[in-house]
CSV table of N, CA and C in Angstrom, one decimal:
chain,number,residue,atom,x,y,z
F,1,UNK,N,-45.8,30.2,-3.4
F,1,UNK,CA,-45.2,30.5,-2.1
F,1,UNK,C,-45.1,32.0,-2.0
F,2,UNK,N,-45.4,32.5,-0.9
F,2,UNK,CA,-45.3,34.0,-0.7
F,2,UNK,C,-43.9,34.3,-0.4
F,3,UNK,N,-43.6,35.6,-0.5
F,3,UNK,CA,-42.2,36.1,-0.3
F,3,UNK,C,-41.7,35.8,1.1
F,4,UNK,N,-42.6,35.8,2.1
F,4,UNK,CA,-42.2,35.5,3.5
F,4,UNK,C,-41.8,34.1,3.6
F,5,UNK,N,-42.6,33.2,3.0
F,5,UNK,CA,-42.3,31.7,3.1
F,5,UNK,C,-41.0,31.4,2.3
F,6,UNK,N,-40.7,32.1,1.3
F,6,UNK,CA,-39.4,31.9,0.6
F,6,UNK,C,-38.2,32.3,1.4
F,7,UNK,N,-38.4,33.4,2.2
F,7,UNK,CA,-37.3,33.9,3.1
F,7,UNK,C,-37.1,32.8,4.2
F,8,UNK,N,-38.2,32.3,4.7
F,8,UNK,CA,-38.1,31.3,5.8
F,8,UNK,C,-37.4,30.1,5.3
F,9,UNK,N,-37.7,29.6,4.1
F,9,UNK,CA,-37.1,28.4,3.5
F,9,UNK,C,-35.6,28.7,3.4
F,10,UNK,N,-35.2,29.9,2.9
F,10,UNK,CA,-33.8,30.3,2.7
F,10,UNK,C,-33.1,30.3,4.0
F,11,UNK,N,-33.7,30.9,5.0
F,11,UNK,CA,-33.0,31.0,6.4
F,11,UNK,C,-32.9,29.6,6.9
F,12,UNK,N,-33.9,28.7,6.8
F,12,UNK,CA,-33.9,27.3,7.3
F,12,UNK,C,-32.7,26.6,6.6
F,13,UNK,N,-32.6,26.7,5.2
F,13,UNK,CA,-31.6,26.0,4.5
F,13,UNK,C,-30.2,26.5,4.9
F,14,UNK,N,-30.1,27.8,5.2
F,14,UNK,CA,-28.8,28.4,5.7
F,14,UNK,C,-28.4,27.8,7.0
F,15,UNK,N,-29.4,27.7,8.0
F,15,UNK,CA,-29.1,27.2,9.3
F,15,UNK,C,-28.7,25.7,9.2
F,16,UNK,N,-29.4,24.9,8.4
F,16,UNK,CA,-29.1,23.5,8.2
F,16,UNK,C,-27.7,23.4,7.6
F,17,UNK,N,-27.4,24.2,6.6
F,17,UNK,CA,-26.1,24.2,6.0
F,17,UNK,C,-24.9,24.5,6.9
F,18,UNK,N,-25.1,25.5,7.8
F,18,UNK,CA,-24.1,25.9,8.7
F,18,UNK,C,-24.0,24.8,9.8
F,19,UNK,N,-25.1,24.2,10.2
F,19,UNK,CA,-25.0,23.1,11.2
F,19,UNK,C,-24.2,21.9,10.7
F,20,UNK,N,-24.5,21.6,9.4
F,20,UNK,CA,-23.8,20.5,8.8
F,20,UNK,C,-22.3,20.7,8.6
F,21,UNK,N,-22.0,22.0,8.2
F,21,UNK,CA,-20.6,22.3,8.0
F,21,UNK,C,-19.9,22.3,9.4
F,22,UNK,N,-20.5,22.8,10.5
F,22,UNK,CA,-19.9,22.7,11.8
F,22,UNK,C,-19.7,21.3,12.3
F,23,UNK,N,-20.7,20.4,12.0
F,23,UNK,CA,-20.6,19.0,12.5
F,23,UNK,C,-19.5,18.3,11.7
F,24,UNK,N,-19.3,18.6,10.4
F,24,UNK,CA,-18.3,18.0,9.7
F,24,UNK,C,-16.9,18.5,10.1
F,25,UNK,N,-16.8,19.8,10.4
F,25,UNK,CA,-15.5,20.4,10.8
F,25,UNK,C,-15.1,19.8,12.2
F,26,UNK,N,-16.0,19.7,13.1
F,26,UNK,CA,-15.7,19.2,14.5
F,26,UNK,C,-15.3,17.7,14.4
F,27,UNK,N,-16.0,16.9,13.5
F,27,UNK,CA,-15.7,15.5,13.3
F,27,UNK,C,-14.2,15.4,12.8
F,28,UNK,N,-13.9,16.2,11.8
F,28,UNK,CA,-12.5,16.1,11.2
F,28,UNK,C,-11.5,16.5,12.2
F,29,UNK,N,-11.8,17.5,13.0
F,29,UNK,CA,-10.8,18.0,14.1
F,29,UNK,C,-10.6,16.9,15.1
F,30,UNK,N,-11.7,16.2,15.5
F,30,UNK,CA,-11.6,15.2,16.5
F,30,UNK,C,-10.8,14.0,16.1
F,31,UNK,N,-10.9,13.7,14.8
F,31,UNK,CA,-10.1,12.5,14.3
F,31,UNK,C,-8.6,12.9,14.2
F,32,UNK,N,-8.3,14.2,14.0
F,32,UNK,CA,-6.9,14.6,13.9
F,32,UNK,C,-6.2,15.1,15.2
F,33,UNK,N,-7.0,15.0,16.3
F,33,UNK,CA,-6.4,15.4,17.6
F,33,UNK,C,-5.3,14.4,18.1
F,34,UNK,N,-4.3,15.0,18.6
F,34,UNK,CA,-3.3,14.1,19.2
F,34,UNK,C,-3.1,14.5,20.7
F,35,UNK,N,-3.2,13.6,21.6
F,35,UNK,CA,-3.1,13.9,23.0
F,35,UNK,C,-1.7,13.6,23.5
F,36,UNK,N,-1.3,14.4,24.5
F,36,UNK,CA,0.0,14.2,25.1
F,36,UNK,C,-0.1,13.2,26.3
F,37,UNK,N,0.7,12.2,26.3
F,37,UNK,CA,0.7,11.2,27.4
F,37,UNK,C,2.1,11.0,28.0
F,38,UNK,N,2.2,10.6,29.2
F,38,UNK,CA,3.4,10.2,29.8
F,38,UNK,C,3.4,8.7,30.0
F,39,UNK,N,4.5,8.0,30.3
F,39,UNK,CA,4.4,6.6,30.5
F,39,UNK,C,3.4,6.2,31.6
F,40,UNK,N,3.3,7.0,32.7
F,40,UNK,CA,2.3,6.7,33.7
F,40,UNK,C,0.9,6.8,33.2
F,41,UNK,N,0.6,7.8,32.4
F,41,UNK,CA,-0.7,7.9,31.8
F,41,UNK,C,-1.1,6.6,31.0
F,42,UNK,N,-0.1,6.2,30.2
F,42,UNK,CA,-0.3,5.0,29.4
F,42,UNK,C,-0.5,3.7,30.2
F,43,UNK,N,0.3,3.6,31.3
F,43,UNK,CA,0.1,2.5,32.2
F,43,UNK,C,-1.2,2.5,32.9
F,44,UNK,N,-1.7,3.7,33.3
F,44,UNK,CA,-3.0,3.8,34.0
F,44,UNK,C,-4.2,3.5,33.1
F,45,UNK,N,-4.1,4.1,32.0
F,45,UNK,CA,-5.3,4.0,31.0
F,45,UNK,C,-4.7,4.0,29.6
F,46,UNK,N,-4.4,2.8,29.0
F,46,UNK,CA,-3.8,2.8,27.7
F,46,UNK,C,-4.8,3.4,26.7
F,47,UNK,N,-4.3,4.2,25.7
F,47,UNK,CA,-5.2,4.7,24.6
F,47,UNK,C,-5.6,3.5,23.7
F,48,UNK,N,-6.6,3.8,22.9
F,48,UNK,CA,-7.0,2.7,21.9
F,48,UNK,C,-5.9,2.5,20.9
F,49,UNK,N,-5.8,1.3,20.4
F,49,UNK,CA,-4.7,0.9,19.5
F,49,UNK,C,-4.6,1.7,18.3
F,50,UNK,N,-5.7,2.3,17.8
F,50,UNK,CA,-5.6,3.2,16.6
F,50,UNK,C,-5.4,4.6,16.9
F,51,UNK,N,-5.3,5.0,18.2
F,51,UNK,CA,-5.1,6.4,18.5
F,51,UNK,C,-3.7,6.9,18.3
F,52,UNK,N,-3.5,7.9,17.6
F,52,UNK,CA,-2.2,8.6,17.4
F,52,UNK,C,-1.9,9.5,18.6
F,53,UNK,N,-0.9,9.3,19.3
F,53,UNK,CA,-0.6,10.1,20.5
F,53,UNK,C,0.8,10.6,20.5
F,54,UNK,N,1.1,11.6,21.4
F,54,UNK,CA,2.4,12.1,21.7
F,54,UNK,C,2.8,11.5,23.1
F,55,UNK,N,3.9,10.9,23.1
F,55,UNK,CA,4.4,10.3,24.4
F,55,UNK,C,5.7,11.1,24.8
F,56,UNK,N,5.7,11.6,26.0
F,56,UNK,CA,6.9,12.4,26.5
F,56,UNK,C,7.5,11.7,27.7
F,57,UNK,N,8.8,11.8,27.8
F,57,UNK,CA,9.5,11.3,29.0
F,57,UNK,C,11.0,11.4,28.8
F,58,UNK,N,11.7,10.7,29.6
F,58,UNK,CA,13.2,10.7,29.6
F,58,UNK,C,13.6,9.3,29.1
F,59,UNK,N,14.7,9.3,28.3
F,59,UNK,CA,15.2,8.0,27.8
F,59,UNK,C,16.0,7.4,29.0
F,60,UNK,N,15.7,6.2,29.4
F,60,UNK,CA,16.3,5.5,30.5
F,60,UNK,C,17.8,5.2,30.1
F,61,UNK,N,18.7,5.5,31.0
F,61,UNK,CA,20.1,5.2,30.8
F,61,UNK,C,20.3,3.7,30.6
F,62,UNK,N,21.1,3.3,29.6
F,62,UNK,CA,21.4,1.9,29.3
F,62,UNK,C,20.3,1.2,28.6
F,63,UNK,N,19.2,1.9,28.1
F,63,UNK,CA,18.1,1.2,27.5
F,63,UNK,C,18.2,1.3,26.0
F,64,UNK,N,19.0,2.1,25.4
F,64,UNK,CA,19.1,2.2,23.9
F,64,UNK,C,19.8,1.0,23.3
F,65,UNK,N,19.0,0.4,22.4
F,65,UNK,CA,19.5,-0.8,21.7
F,65,UNK,C,19.4,-0.5,20.2
F,66,UNK,N,20.5,-0.5,19.5
F,66,UNK,CA,20.4,-0.3,18.0
F,66,UNK,C,20.3,-1.6,17.3
F,67,UNK,N,19.4,-1.7,16.4
F,67,UNK,CA,19.2,-3.0,15.7
F,67,UNK,C,19.7,-2.9,14.3
F,68,UNK,N,19.1,-3.7,13.4
F,68,UNK,CA,19.5,-3.7,12.0
F,68,UNK,C,19.1,-2.5,11.3
F,69,UNK,N,20.0,-1.9,10.6
F,69,UNK,CA,19.6,-0.6,9.8
F,69,UNK,C,19.4,0.5,10.8
F,70,UNK,N,18.2,1.1,10.6
F,70,UNK,CA,17.9,2.3,11.4
F,70,UNK,C,17.0,2.0,12.6
F,71,UNK,N,16.8,0.7,12.9
F,71,UNK,CA,15.9,0.3,14.0
F,71,UNK,C,16.5,0.6,15.3
F,72,UNK,N,15.8,1.2,16.2
F,72,UNK,CA,16.2,1.5,17.6
F,72,UNK,C,15.1,1.1,18.5
F,73,UNK,N,15.5,0.6,19.7
F,73,UNK,CA,14.6,0.3,20.8
F,73,UNK,C,15.2,1.0,22.0
F,74,UNK,N,14.3,1.6,22.8
F,74,UNK,CA,14.7,2.3,24.0
F,74,UNK,C,13.5,2.3,25.0
F,75,UNK,N,13.8,2.7,26.2
F,75,UNK,CA,12.7,2.8,27.2
F,75,UNK,C,12.6,4.3,27.6
F,76,UNK,N,11.3,4.7,27.7
F,76,UNK,CA,11.0,6.0,28.1
F,76,UNK,C,10.3,6.0,29.4
F,77,UNK,N,10.7,6.9,30.3
F,77,UNK,CA,10.2,6.8,31.7
F,77,UNK,C,9.9,8.2,32.2
F,78,UNK,N,9.1,8.3,33.3
F,78,UNK,CA,8.7,9.5,33.9
F,78,UNK,C,8.8,9.4,35.4
F,79,UNK,N,9.6,8.5,35.9
F,79,UNK,CA,9.9,8.3,37.4
F,79,UNK,C,8.9,7.3,38.0
F,80,UNK,N,7.7,7.3,37.5
F,80,UNK,CA,6.7,6.3,38.0
F,80,UNK,C,6.6,5.1,37.2
F,81,UNK,N,6.7,5.2,35.9
F,81,UNK,CA,6.5,4.1,35.0
F,81,UNK,C,7.5,4.2,33.8
F,82,UNK,N,7.6,3.1,33.2
F,82,UNK,CA,8.5,3.0,32.0
F,82,UNK,C,7.7,2.4,30.9
F,83,UNK,N,8.0,2.7,29.6
F,83,UNK,CA,7.4,2.2,28.5
F,83,UNK,C,8.4,1.9,27.4
F,84,UNK,N,8.4,0.7,26.9
F,84,UNK,CA,9.4,0.4,25.8
F,84,UNK,C,8.9,1.1,24.5
F,85,UNK,N,9.9,1.6,23.7
F,85,UNK,CA,9.6,2.3,22.5
F,85,UNK,C,10.4,1.7,21.4
F,86,UNK,N,9.7,1.5,20.2
F,86,UNK,CA,10.4,1.0,19.0
F,86,UNK,C,10.3,2.1,18.0
F,87,UNK,N,11.4,2.3,17.3
F,87,UNK,CA,11.5,3.4,16.3
F,87,UNK,C,12.4,3.0,15.1
F,88,UNK,N,12.0,3.3,13.9
F,88,UNK,CA,12.8,3.0,12.7
F,88,UNK,C,13.0,4.3,12.0
F,89,UNK,N,14.2,4.8,12.0
F,89,UNK,CA,14.4,6.1,11.3
F,89,UNK,C,15.6,6.8,11.9
F,90,UNK,N,15.9,8.0,11.4
F,90,UNK,CA,17.1,8.7,11.9
F,90,UNK,C,16.7,9.5,13.1
F,91,UNK,N,17.4,9.3,14.2
F,91,UNK,CA,17.1,10.0,15.5
F,91,UNK,C,17.7,11.4,15.4
F,92,UNK,N,17.1,12.3,16.1
F,92,UNK,CA,17.7,13.7,16.2
F,92,UNK,C,19.1,13.7,16.8
F,93,UNK,N,19.9,14.7,16.4
F,93,UNK,CA,21.2,14.8,17.0
F,93,UNK,C,21.2,14.9,18.5
F,94,UNK,N,20.2,15.5,19.1
F,94,UNK,CA,20.2,15.7,20.5
F,94,UNK,C,19.7,14.5,21.3
F,95,UNK,N,19.3,13.4,20.6
F,95,UNK,CA,18.9,12.2,21.3
F,95,UNK,C,20.0,11.5,22.0
F,96,UNK,N,19.8,11.2,23.3
F,96,UNK,CA,20.8,10.4,24.0
F,96,UNK,C,20.1,10.0,25.3
F,97,UNK,N,20.8,9.1,26.0
F,97,UNK,CA,20.2,8.5,27.3
F,97,UNK,C,20.1,9.7,28.3
F,98,UNK,N,19.0,9.7,29.1
F,98,UNK,CA,18.8,10.7,30.0
F,98,UNK,C,18.2,12.0,29.5
F,99,UNK,N,18.0,12.0,28.2
F,99,UNK,CA,17.5,13.2,27.5
F,99,UNK,C,15.9,13.1,27.4
F,100,UNK,N,15.3,14.3,27.5
F,100,UNK,CA,13.9,14.4,27.4
F,100,UNK,C,13.5,14.4,25.9
F,101,UNK,N,12.5,13.6,25.6
F,101,UNK,CA,12.0,13.5,24.2
F,101,UNK,C,10.5,13.5,24.2
F,102,UNK,N,9.9,13.8,23.0
F,102,UNK,CA,8.5,13.6,22.7
F,102,UNK,C,8.4,12.8,21.4
F,103,UNK,N,7.7,11.7,21.5
F,103,UNK,CA,7.6,10.8,20.3
F,103,UNK,C,6.1,10.8,19.9
F,104,UNK,N,5.9,10.7,18.6
F,104,UNK,CA,4.5,10.6,18.1
F,104,UNK,C,4.4,9.2,17.5
F,105,UNK,N,3.3,8.5,17.9
F,105,UNK,CA,3.1,7.2,17.4
F,105,UNK,C,1.9,6.5,18.1
F,106,UNK,N,1.9,5.2,18.1
F,106,UNK,CA,0.8,4.4,18.6
F,106,UNK,C,1.3,3.3,19.6
F,107,UNK,N,0.4,3.0,20.6
F,107,UNK,CA,0.8,1.9,21.6
F,107,UNK,C,0.1,0.7,21.0
F,108,UNK,N,1.0,-0.3,20.8
F,108,UNK,CA,0.5,-1.6,20.2
F,108,UNK,C,-0.2,-2.5,21.3
F,109,UNK,N,-0.8,-3.5,20.8
F,109,UNK,CA,-1.5,-4.5,21.7
F,109,UNK,C,-0.4,-5.2,22.6
F,110,UNK,N,0.8,-5.2,22.2
F,110,UNK,CA,1.9,-5.8,23.0
F,110,UNK,C,2.4,-4.9,24.1
F,111,UNK,N,1.9,-3.6,24.2
F,111,UNK,CA,2.3,-2.7,25.2
F,111,UNK,C,3.6,-1.9,24.8
F,112,UNK,N,4.0,-2.1,23.5
F,112,UNK,CA,5.2,-1.3,23.1
F,112,UNK,C,4.7,-0.2,22.2
F,113,UNK,N,5.3,1.0,22.5
F,113,UNK,CA,5.0,2.2,21.7
F,113,UNK,C,5.8,2.2,20.4
F,114,UNK,N,5.1,2.3,19.3
F,114,UNK,CA,5.8,2.3,18.0
F,114,UNK,C,5.8,3.8,17.5
F,115,UNK,N,7.0,4.4,17.5
F,115,UNK,CA,7.1,5.8,17.2
F,115,UNK,C,7.2,6.0,15.7
F,116,UNK,N,6.6,7.0,15.2
F,116,UNK,CA,6.7,7.4,13.8
F,116,UNK,C,7.7,8.6,13.7
F,117,UNK,N,7.8,9.4,14.8
F,117,UNK,CA,8.6,10.6,14.8
F,117,UNK,C,9.1,10.7,16.3
F,118,UNK,N,10.4,11.1,16.4
F,118,UNK,CA,11.0,11.3,17.7
F,118,UNK,C,11.6,12.7,17.7
F,119,UNK,N,11.2,13.5,18.7
F,119,UNK,CA,11.8,14.9,18.8
F,119,UNK,C,12.5,15.0,20.1
F,120,UNK,N,13.7,15.5,20.1
F,120,UNK,CA,14.5,15.8,21.3
F,120,UNK,C,14.3,17.2,21.7
F,121,UNK,N,14.4,17.5,23.0
F,121,UNK,CA,14.3,18.9,23.5
F,121,UNK,C,15.5,19.6,23.0
F,122,UNK,N,15.3,20.9,22.8
F,122,UNK,CA,16.4,21.8,22.2
F,122,UNK,C,17.4,22.3,23.2
F,123,UNK,N,17.0,22.5,24.4
F,123,UNK,CA,17.9,23.0,25.4
F,123,UNK,C,17.6,22.5,26.8
F,124,UNK,N,18.3,22.9,27.8
F,124,UNK,CA,18.1,22.3,29.1
F,124,UNK,C,16.9,23.0,29.8
F,125,UNK,N,16.4,24.0,29.2
F,125,UNK,CA,15.2,24.7,29.9
F,125,UNK,C,13.9,24.2,29.4
F,126,UNK,N,13.8,23.5,28.3
F,126,UNK,CA,12.5,23.1,27.8
F,126,UNK,C,12.1,21.7,28.3
F,127,UNK,N,10.8,21.6,28.6
F,127,UNK,CA,10.2,20.4,28.9
F,127,UNK,C,8.7,20.6,28.9
F,128,UNK,N,8.0,19.7,28.3
F,128,UNK,CA,6.5,19.9,28.3
F,128,UNK,C,6.0,20.0,29.7
F,129,UNK,N,5.1,21.0,30.0
F,129,UNK,CA,4.6,21.3,31.3
F,129,UNK,C,4.1,20.0,32.1
F,130,UNK,N,3.4,19.2,31.4
F,130,UNK,CA,2.8,18.0,32.0
F,130,UNK,C,3.9,17.1,32.5
F,131,UNK,N,5.0,16.9,31.7
F,131,UNK,CA,6.1,16.1,32.2
F,131,UNK,C,6.9,16.7,33.3
F,132,UNK,N,7.1,18.0,33.1
F,132,UNK,CA,7.9,18.8,34.2
F,132,UNK,C,7.2,18.6,35.5
F,133,UNK,N,5.9,18.7,35.5
F,133,UNK,CA,5.1,18.6,36.8
F,133,UNK,C,5.4,17.2,37.4
F,134,UNK,N,5.4,16.2,36.6
F,134,UNK,CA,5.6,14.8,37.2
F,134,UNK,C,7.1,14.6,37.6
F,135,UNK,N,8.0,15.3,37.0
F,135,UNK,CA,9.4,15.0,37.3
F,135,UNK,C,10.1,15.9,38.3
F,136,UNK,N,9.5,17.0,38.6
F,136,UNK,CA,10.2,17.9,39.5
F,136,UNK,C,9.7,17.8,40.9
F,137,UNK,N,10.6,18.2,41.9
F,137,UNK,CA,10.2,18.2,43.3
F,137,UNK,C,10.0,19.7,43.6
F,138,UNK,N,9.8,20.0,44.9
F,138,UNK,CA,9.5,21.4,45.4
F,138,UNK,C,10.6,22.4,45.1
F,139,UNK,N,11.8,21.9,45.0
F,139,UNK,CA,12.9,22.8,44.8
F,139,UNK,C,13.0,23.2,43.3
F,140,UNK,N,12.3,22.6,42.4
F,140,UNK,CA,12.3,22.8,41.0
F,140,UNK,C,13.3,22.0,40.3
F,141,UNK,N,14.0,21.0,41.0
F,141,UNK,CA,15.0,20.2,40.4
F,141,UNK,C,14.3,18.8,40.1
F,142,UNK,N,15.0,18.1,39.2
F,142,UNK,CA,14.5,16.8,38.8
F,142,UNK,C,14.5,15.9,40.0
F,143,UNK,N,13.4,15.1,40.2
F,143,UNK,CA,13.3,14.3,41.3
F,143,UNK,C,13.7,12.8,41.2
F,144,UNK,N,14.2,12.5,40.0
F,144,UNK,CA,14.7,11.1,39.8
F,144,UNK,C,16.2,11.1,39.7
F,145,UNK,N,16.8,10.4,40.6
F,145,UNK,CA,18.3,10.4,40.6
F,145,UNK,C,18.9,9.8,39.4
F,146,UNK,N,18.3,8.8,38.8
F,146,UNK,CA,18.9,8.1,37.7
F,146,UNK,C,19.0,8.9,36.4
F,147,UNK,N,18.3,10.1,36.3
F,147,UNK,CA,18.4,11.0,35.2
F,147,UNK,C,19.1,12.2,35.5
F,148,UNK,N,19.7,12.9,34.5
F,148,UNK,CA,20.4,14.1,34.8
F,148,UNK,C,19.4,15.2,35.3
F,149,UNK,N,19.8,16.1,36.1
F,149,UNK,CA,18.9,17.1,36.6
F,149,UNK,C,18.4,18.0,35.5
F,150,UNK,N,17.2,18.4,35.6
F,150,UNK,CA,16.6,19.4,34.7
F,150,UNK,C,16.3,20.6,35.4
F,151,UNK,N,17.1,21.6,35.2
F,151,UNK,CA,17.0,22.9,36.0
F,151,UNK,C,16.1,23.8,35.2
F,152,UNK,N,15.3,24.6,36.0
F,152,UNK,CA,14.4,25.6,35.3
F,152,UNK,C,13.1,25.0,35.1
F,153,UNK,N,12.9,23.7,35.3
F,153,UNK,CA,11.5,23.2,35.1
F,153,UNK,C,10.7,23.6,36.3
F,154,UNK,N,9.6,24.1,36.1
F,154,UNK,CA,8.7,24.6,37.2
F,154,UNK,C,7.5,23.7,37.3
F,155,UNK,N,7.2,23.5,38.6
F,155,UNK,CA,6.0,22.7,38.9
F,155,UNK,C,4.8,23.6,38.8
F,156,UNK,N,3.8,23.2,38.0
F,156,UNK,CA,2.5,23.9,37.9
F,156,UNK,C,1.6,23.5,38.9
F,157,UNK,N,0.7,24.4,39.3
F,157,UNK,CA,-0.3,24.0,40.4
F,157,UNK,C,-1.7,24.1,39.8
């Protein structure tokens, strides 16, 4: 093989190696992606049963039921839809009815969201932008009367 052919083989091997590394990297990232959903999004188009998602909404007043041990059931809503949630573990100190939360988990075939982790918002000003858009009216206040008002949430356009 001439010197020029050796260089071409080396460049070709380098391009193939970089392409393979990029393909493997993108595949790994795609498998580990978590999308944010609201109860309305889940009702409109449920994610696949094996998809790990983040579900955000407000805990419906009167829906929290404590079971045996650390088992808890509650309903999460976004003013348009509600979704039952099942969780086993220690809830954050800020968790309460009417509170905004984000839960990580999977939607089961029975339509119940099984949470692996529950996070409560830290102060009255925080809310995921997608959820704030669904919950606020033109004045910037919470549009659902059954939940406490969320001030400072801005509607994105």
